[in-house]
Coordinates of C-alpha atoms in Angstrom, one line a residue:
Chain A
X1 CA -0.1 0.0 0.1
X2 CA 0.9 3.6 -0.5
X3 CA 0.6 6.0 2.3
X4 CA 1.3 9.7 2.2
X5 CA 2.2 11.6 5.6
X6 CA 1.7 15.5 5.6
X7 CA 3.6 17.5 8.1
X8 CA 2.8 21.2 8.9
X9 CA 3.7 23.6 11.3
X10 CA 1.7 24.0 14.0
X11 CA -0.6 27.5 13.6
X12 CA 1.4 29.9 15.6
X13 CA 5.1 28.5 14.5
X14 CA 6.6 31.1 12.6
X15 CA 7.1 30.2 8.7
X16 CA 9.5 31.9 6.7
X17 CA 9.5 30.0 3.8
X18 CA 5.8 30.4 3.7
X19 CA 6.2 34.1 4.0
X20 CA 8.9 34.2 1.4
X21 CA 6.6 32.3 -1.0
X22 CA 3.6 34.6 -0.1
X23 CA 5.6 37.8 -1.0
X24 CA 6.8 35.9 -4.0
X25 CA 3.6 35.4 -5.1
X26 CA 2.4 39.2 -4.7
X27 CA 5.4 39.8 -6.8
X28 CA 4.2 37.6 -9.3
X29 CA 1.0 39.1 -9.6
X30 CA -1.2 37.1 -7.4
X31 CA -2.8 40.0 -5.0
X32 CA -5.3 37.9 -3.8
X33 CA -3.0 35.4 -1.6
X34 CA -3.3 35.9 2.1
X35 CA -1.7 33.5 4.6
X36 CA 0.8 30.7 3.2
X37 CA 2.2 27.6 5.3
X38 CA 4.8 25.5 3.6
X39 CA 5.3 21.8 4.8
X40 CA 6.3 18.6 3.8
X41 CA 5.0 15.5 2.4
X42 CA 6.6 11.9 2.4
X43 CA 5.2 9.0 0.3
X44 CA 6.0 5.6 1.4
X45 CA 5.2 2.2 -0.1
X46 CA 4.5 -0.2 2.5
X47 CA 4.6 -4.1 2.2
X48 CA 1.5 -4.0 3.9
X49 CA -2.3 -5.5 2.3
X50 CA -4.5 -4.0 5.2
X51 CA -5.1 -0.2 4.6
X52 CA -6.1 0.0 8.6
X53 CA -2.7 -1.5 9.3
X54 CA -0.8 0.4 6.9
X55 CA -2.3 3.8 8.2
X56 CA -1.7 2.9 11.7
X57 CA 2.2 2.0 10.9
X58 CA 2.2 5.6 9.1
X59 CA 0.8 7.3 12.2
X60 CA 3.4 5.4 14.3
X61 CA 6.3 6.5 11.6
X62 CA 4.9 10.1 11.9
X63 CA 5.4 10.2 15.8
X64 CA 8.8 8.5 15.8
X65 CA 10.3 10.0 13.2
X66 CA 8.9 12.0 10.4
X67 CA 7.4 15.0 12.5
X68 CA 8.7 17.1 15.4
X69 CA 5.7 17.4 17.5
X70 CA 6.7 20.2 19.4
X71 CA 6.2 22.2 16.6
X72 CA 4.6 20.3 13.7
X73 CA 1.6 18.2 13.3
X74 CA 1.0 15.6 10.8
X75 CA -1.9 13.8 8.8
X76 CA -1.7 10.3 7.6
X77 CA -3.8 8.9 4.5
X78 CA -3.7 5.9 2.1
X79 CA -3.7 6.6 -1.5
X80 CA -3.4 3.4 -3.0
Chain B
X1 CA -10.8 29.4 -0.1
X2 CA -7.9 27.6 1.1
X3 CA -5.9 25.5 -1.7
X4 CA -3.2 23.2 -1.4
X5 CA -0.5 22.6 -3.8
X6 CA 1.8 19.0 -3.6
X7 CA 5.0 19.1 -5.0
X8 CA 6.9 15.5 -5.6
X9 CA 9.9 14.8 -7.7
X10 CA 9.5 13.2 -10.9
X11 CA 9.8 9.4 -11.1
X12 CA 13.1 8.6 -11.9
X13 CA 14.7 12.0 -10.3
X14 CA 17.1 10.7 -7.5
X15 CA 15.8 11.8 -3.9
X16 CA 18.6 11.6 -1.0
X17 CA 16.1 13.1 1.4
X18 CA 13.6 10.1 0.7
X19 CA 16.5 7.6 0.8
X20 CA 17.4 8.9 4.0
X21 CA 14.1 8.6 5.5
X22 CA 13.2 5.1 4.1
X23 CA 17.0 4.0 5.6
X24 CA 16.0 5.7 9.1
X25 CA 12.6 3.9 9.0
X26 CA 14.4 0.4 8.7
X27 CA 16.8 1.3 11.5
X28 CA 13.7 2.4 13.7
X29 CA 12.0 -1.1 13.3
X30 CA 10.0 -0.6 10.2
X31 CA 11.3 -3.2 8.0
X32 CA 8.5 -3.4 5.5
X33 CA 9.1 0.2 4.0
X34 CA 9.8 0.3 0.3
X35 CA 10.4 3.3 -1.7
X36 CA 10.0 6.6 0.0
X37 CA 9.4 9.9 -1.7
X38 CA 9.9 13.3 0.0
X39 CA 7.8 16.4 -1.5
X40 CA 6.6 19.8 -0.6
X41 CA 3.2 21.0 0.1
X42 CA 1.8 24.7 0.2
X43 CA -1.2 25.7 1.6
X44 CA -2.6 28.9 0.4
X45 CA -5.5 31.2 1.6
X46 CA -6.8 32.9 -1.6
X47 CA -9.4 35.5 -1.3
X48 CA -11.4 34.1 -4.0
X49 CA -14.9 32.4 -3.4
X50 CA -15.2 30.2 -6.5
X51 CA -13.3 27.0 -6.2
X52 CA -12.8 26.2 -9.8
X53 CA -11.3 29.9 -10.0
X54 CA -9.2 29.1 -6.9
X55 CA -7.9 26.0 -8.2
X56 CA -6.9 27.5 -11.8
X57 CA -5.1 30.2 -9.5
X58 CA -3.3 27.5 -7.6
X59 CA -2.3 25.6 -11.0
X60 CA -0.9 28.9 -12.3
X61 CA 1.1 29.4 -9.2
X62 CA 2.5 25.8 -9.4
X63 CA 3.7 26.2 -12.9
X64 CA 5.2 30.2 -12.4
X65 CA 6.8 29.5 -9.0
X66 CA 6.3 26.7 -6.8
X67 CA 7.3 23.7 -8.7
X68 CA 10.3 23.1 -10.9
X69 CA 8.7 21.6 -13.7
X70 CA 12.0 19.9 -14.9
X71 CA 12.6 17.7 -12.2
X72 CA 8.9 18.0 -10.4
X73 CA 5.5 17.6 -10.8
X74 CA 2.5 19.0 -8.9
X75 CA -1.3 18.6 -7.9
X76 CA -3.5 21.3 -6.6
X77 CA -6.6 20.6 -4.5
X78 CA -9.3 22.6 -2.9
X79 CA -9.4 22.2 0.8
X80 CA -12.3 24.5 2.2

């Protein structure tokens, strides 16, 4: 199964890359862009056929390695 | 509207961070992890009420700034 882990900064944590992207978009002619947040996405192929087990494993990976839970949150989804 | 742009390396483009994550997961006790790909996600608040227009604008942003189309692909979705 393929799972996707999406890691975003928590609300309130400063996000300089997001700010830079927002600024660049304004400069490029997208004036209606408000807040921008930048994050990471990790796609993993798991040797696992049960979607529930695959998702549970991705959750564990998020907690153990992929996200820094002090400043980040993550979501997991099975994508195929 | 809130839109999400997900940027991933194209298949075949080397992904050292993905490799490092896969290796770390094996070490941490997840032996059934196969290929790992790392990418970026950008969430944007757009001052736009029409979901189709918001998505079209996100597509434009992806092409103009957010993705390097030589080595990356991107997908856009309206998330709220």
